[in-house]
Coordinates of N, CA and C in Angstrom, one line a residue:
X1 N 59.9 -11.4 49.8 CA 59.7 -11.1 50.9 C 58.1 -10.0 51.4
X2 N 57.4 -10.4 52.1 CA 56.1 -10.0 52.7 C 56.5 -8.6 52.9
X3 N 55.2 -7.8 52.7 CA 55.1 -6.6 53.5 C 55.1 -6.3 55.1
X4 N 55.5 -5.3 55.6 CA 55.5 -4.9 57.3 C 54.2 -4.7 57.2
X5 N 53.1 -5.3 56.8 CA 51.5 -4.6 57.1 C 50.9 -5.5 57.0
X6 N 49.8 -5.8 57.4 CA 48.7 -6.7 56.9 C 47.5 -6.0 56.9
X7 N 46.3 -6.4 55.9 CA 45.0 -5.7 55.6 C 43.8 -6.3 56.6
X8 N 43.0 -5.9 56.8 CA 42.1 -5.8 57.6 C 40.9 -5.3 56.8
X9 N 39.9 -5.6 57.6 CA 38.5 -5.3 56.6 C 38.2 -3.6 56.6
X10 N 38.5 -2.8 57.7 CA 38.3 -1.5 58.0 C 39.7 -0.9 58.6
X11 N 41.2 -1.5 58.6 CA 42.2 -0.9 59.0 C 43.1 -1.6 58.4
X12 N 44.7 -1.1 58.7 CA 45.8 -2.0 58.6 C 46.5 -1.9 59.5
X13 N 47.3 -2.9 59.9 CA 48.4 -3.0 60.8 C 49.6 -3.2 60.6
X14 N 50.6 -1.8 60.8 CA 51.9 -1.9 60.3 C 53.0 -2.2 61.8
X15 N 54.0 -3.1 61.1 CA 55.0 -3.2 62.3 C 55.9 -2.3 61.6
X16 N 56.6 -1.7 62.9 CA 57.7 -0.4 62.6 C 58.7 -0.7 63.8
X17 N 60.0 -0.4 63.2 CA 61.1 -0.2 64.6 C 61.4 1.0 64.5
X18 N 61.3 1.3 65.4 CA 61.8 3.0 65.8 C 62.9 3.2 66.5
X19 N 63.7 4.2 65.7 CA 65.0 4.7 66.5 C 64.6 6.0 67.0
X20 N 64.6 6.2 68.2 CA 64.6 7.2 68.8 C 65.8 8.4 69.0
X21 N 65.5 9.8 69.2 CA 66.7 10.2 69.1 C 67.3 10.6 67.5
X22 N 66.9 9.8 66.3 CA 67.4 9.8 65.1 C 67.9 10.6 64.5
X23 N 68.3 11.9 64.6 CA 68.3 13.5 64.2 C 67.4 13.6 63.2
X24 N 66.6 13.1 62.5 CA 65.2 13.6 61.4 C 64.3 12.5 61.7
X25 N 63.1 13.1 61.3 CA 62.1 12.7 61.1 C 61.5 11.5 59.7
X26 N 62.3 10.3 59.8 CA 62.3 9.8 58.0 C 61.8 8.2 58.8
X27 N 61.5 7.4 57.0 CA 61.2 6.0 57.1 C 63.0 6.1 56.5
X28 N 63.1 4.4 56.8 CA 64.5 4.1 56.5 C 64.5 3.2 55.8
X29 N 63.2 2.7 55.2 CA 62.9 1.7 54.2 C 62.7 0.3 55.3
X30 N 62.4 -1.0 54.7 CA 61.9 -2.4 55.1 C 62.9 -2.9 55.3
X31 N 63.3 -3.6 56.8 CA 64.3 -4.8 56.5 C 63.3 -6.1 57.3
X32 N 64.7 -7.2 57.0 CA 63.7 -8.5 57.8 C 64.4 -9.0 58.9
X33 N 63.8 -9.0 60.0 CA 64.7 -9.5 61.3 C 65.3 -10.9 61.2
X34 N 65.8 -11.4 62.4 CA 66.2 -13.0 62.1 C 65.4 -14.1 62.1
X35 N 63.7 -13.6 62.5 CA 63.0 -14.6 62.5 C 62.3 -14.5 61.2
X36 N 62.7 -13.7 60.4 CA 61.8 -13.3 59.1 C 61.1 -12.5 58.8
X37 N 60.6 -12.1 59.7 CA 59.5 -11.0 59.9 C 59.9 -9.7 59.6
X38 N 59.2 -8.9 58.5 CA 59.3 -7.7 57.7 C 58.9 -7.0 59.0
X39 N 59.9 -5.4 58.8 CA 59.1 -4.4 59.6 C 59.5 -3.4 58.8
X40 N 59.2 -1.7 58.8 CA 59.0 -0.9 58.3 C 60.4 -0.1 59.4
X41 N 61.6 0.6 58.6 CA 62.2 1.4 59.8 C 62.0 3.0 59.6
X42 N 62.0 3.4 60.8 CA 61.4 4.7 61.1 C 62.3 5.3 62.2
X43 N 62.8 6.5 61.7 CA 63.4 7.1 62.8 C 62.6 8.6 63.1
X44 N 63.0 8.6 64.5 CA 62.2 10.6 64.9 C 63.0 11.3 66.0
X45 N 62.9 12.6 65.8 CA 64.0 13.4 66.6 C 63.9 13.2 68.0
X46 N 62.4 12.8 68.0 CA 62.3 12.9 69.9 C 62.6 11.7 70.5
X47 N 63.0 12.2 72.4 CA 63.8 11.1 73.0 C 62.5 10.2 73.3
X48 N 63.3 9.3 73.6 CA 62.3 7.7 74.1 C 61.6 7.9 75.8
X49 N 60.9 9.4 76.1 CA 60.3 9.5 77.4 C 58.9 10.2 77.4
X50 N 58.2 9.2 78.3 CA 56.9 10.1 78.4 C 55.8 9.8 77.2
X51 N 56.4 9.1 76.5 CA 55.6 8.8 75.1 C 56.2 9.7 74.2
X52 N 57.1 10.6 73.8 CA 57.1 11.4 73.0 C 57.6 11.1 71.7
X53 N 58.4 9.8 71.7 CA 59.0 9.2 70.5 C 57.7 8.3 69.5
X54 N 56.6 7.8 70.7 CA 55.8 7.7 70.3 C 54.6 8.2 69.6
X55 N 54.7 9.7 70.1 CA 53.9 10.3 69.4 C 54.6 10.9 68.2
X56 N 55.6 11.2 67.9 CA 56.2 11.5 66.9 C 55.9 10.7 66.4
X57 N 56.1 9.3 66.1 CA 55.9 8.0 65.0 C 54.5 8.6 64.7
X58 N 53.6 8.2 65.4 CA 52.2 8.7 65.0 C 52.4 10.0 64.1
X59 N 52.6 10.9 64.5 CA 52.6 12.3 63.9 C 53.3 11.7 62.5
X60 N 54.1 11.1 62.3 CA 55.1 10.9 61.0 C 54.3 10.2 60.2
X61 N 53.6 8.9 60.3 CA 53.2 7.7 60.0 C 51.6 8.5 59.4
X62 N 50.9 9.6 60.0 CA 49.6 9.8 59.9 C 50.0 11.1 58.6
X63 N 50.8 11.6 59.1 CA 51.1 12.8 57.8 C 51.4 12.3 56.7
X64 N 52.0 11.0 56.5 CA 52.8 10.3 55.4 C 51.9 10.0 54.6
X65 N 50.8 9.0 55.0 CA 49.8 8.4 54.5 C 48.6 9.3 54.4
X66 N 48.5 10.3 55.1 CA 47.3 11.1 54.9 C 46.3 10.7 55.7
X67 N 46.2 10.8 56.6 CA 45.0 10.4 57.5 C 45.5 11.1 59.1
X68 N 44.4 11.5 59.5 CA 44.2 12.3 60.9 C 45.4 11.4 61.9
X69 N 46.0 12.3 63.0 CA 46.6 11.3 64.0 C 45.9 10.6 64.6
X70 N 44.2 10.8 64.7 CA 43.2 9.9 65.5 C 43.0 8.6 64.9
X71 N 43.7 9.1 63.7 CA 43.1 7.4 62.8 C 44.5 6.3 63.0
X72 N 45.5 6.9 63.7 CA 47.1 6.1 64.0 C 46.6 6.1 65.6
X73 N 46.9 4.4 66.0 CA 46.9 4.2 67.3 C 48.2 3.3 67.6
X74 N 48.7 3.2 69.0 CA 49.4 2.1 69.1 C 49.0 0.9 69.4
X75 N 49.5 -0.3 68.9 CA 48.5 -1.7 69.5 C 49.4 -2.6 70.5
X76 N 50.9 -2.5 70.2 CA 51.9 -3.2 71.3 C 53.0 -2.3 70.7
X77 N 54.0 -2.3 71.8 CA 55.2 -1.7 71.8 C 55.3 -0.9 72.5
X78 N 54.9 -0.3 73.6 CA 54.8 1.2 74.0 C 56.3 1.3 74.4
X79 N 56.4 1.0 75.3 CA 58.4 0.8 75.6 C 59.6 0.0 74.8
X80 N 58.7 -0.7 73.7 CA 59.7 -1.3 73.0 C 59.9 -0.8 71.7
X81 N 61.2 -1.3 70.8 CA 61.5 -0.9 69.4 C 60.8 -1.0 68.6
X82 N 60.4 -2.4 68.7 CA 59.2 -2.5 67.8 C 58.1 -2.7 68.0
X83 N 57.0 -1.8 67.2 CA 55.9 -1.5 67.6 C 54.8 -1.9 66.6
X84 N 53.9 -2.2 66.8 CA 52.6 -2.5 65.5 C 51.8 -1.6 65.8
X85 N 51.7 -0.8 65.0 CA 50.3 0.2 64.7 C 48.9 -0.2 64.0
X86 N 48.1 0.8 64.4 CA 46.8 0.2 63.8 C 46.5 1.4 63.1
X87 N 46.4 1.7 61.7 CA 45.8 3.2 60.8 C 44.5 2.4 60.2
X88 N 43.4 3.6 61.0 CA 41.8 3.3 60.3 C 42.1 4.0 58.8
X89 N 41.4 3.4 58.2 CA 41.3 3.7 56.6 C 40.6 2.7 55.8
X90 N 40.9 3.0 54.6 CA 41.0 2.2 53.5 C 42.1 1.3 53.5
X91 N 42.1 -0.2 53.9 CA 43.4 -0.6 53.7 C 44.6 -1.0 52.5
X92 N 43.3 -1.2 51.1 CA 44.2 -0.7 50.0 C 44.9 0.0 49.6
X93 N 43.9 1.5 50.2 CA 44.6 2.8 49.6 C 45.9 3.0 50.4
X94 N 45.7 2.9 51.7 CA 46.7 2.8 52.7 C 48.1 1.8 52.5
X95 N 47.9 0.7 51.9 CA 48.8 0.0 51.7 C 49.6 0.5 50.4
X96 N 49.1 1.1 49.4 CA 49.6 1.7 48.2 C 50.7 2.6 49.0
X97 N 49.8 3.6 49.0 CA 51.1 4.8 50.2 C 52.1 4.1 51.2
X98 N 51.8 3.2 51.5 CA 53.2 2.8 52.3 C 53.9 2.0 51.5
X99 N 53.4 1.6 50.3 CA 54.4 1.1 49.8 C 55.3 2.2 48.8
X100 N 54.8 3.3 48.4 CA 55.8 4.2 48.0 C 56.9 4.9 49.0
X101 N 56.3 4.8 50.2 CA 57.1 5.2 51.3 C 58.1 4.4 51.7
X102 N 58.1 3.2 51.4 CA 59.4 2.2 51.8 C 60.0 1.7 50.8
X103 N 59.6 2.0 49.4 CA 60.5 2.0 48.4 C 61.8 2.1 48.5

């Protein structure tokens, strides 16, 4: 199974499936969809209105990998459950931190 992230020169792209109103802010491991694409499952307590759940996801990811919130941005999926995040920083270091989170 391939990881739900791709490494680039100065950043990493992470595919996430977000569950808003999830009862807690946490990651729930990695899953594969019907097309064989992997994603990191995440849940947040925030509601899915006016970008609150997306902001909570960015806060959760930034805290978990040790980067500033400004280093995490939403590339696609603003209103969808499946999202792609861009995380600025050393891609190898970020991948190692995500590996620990998802395991």
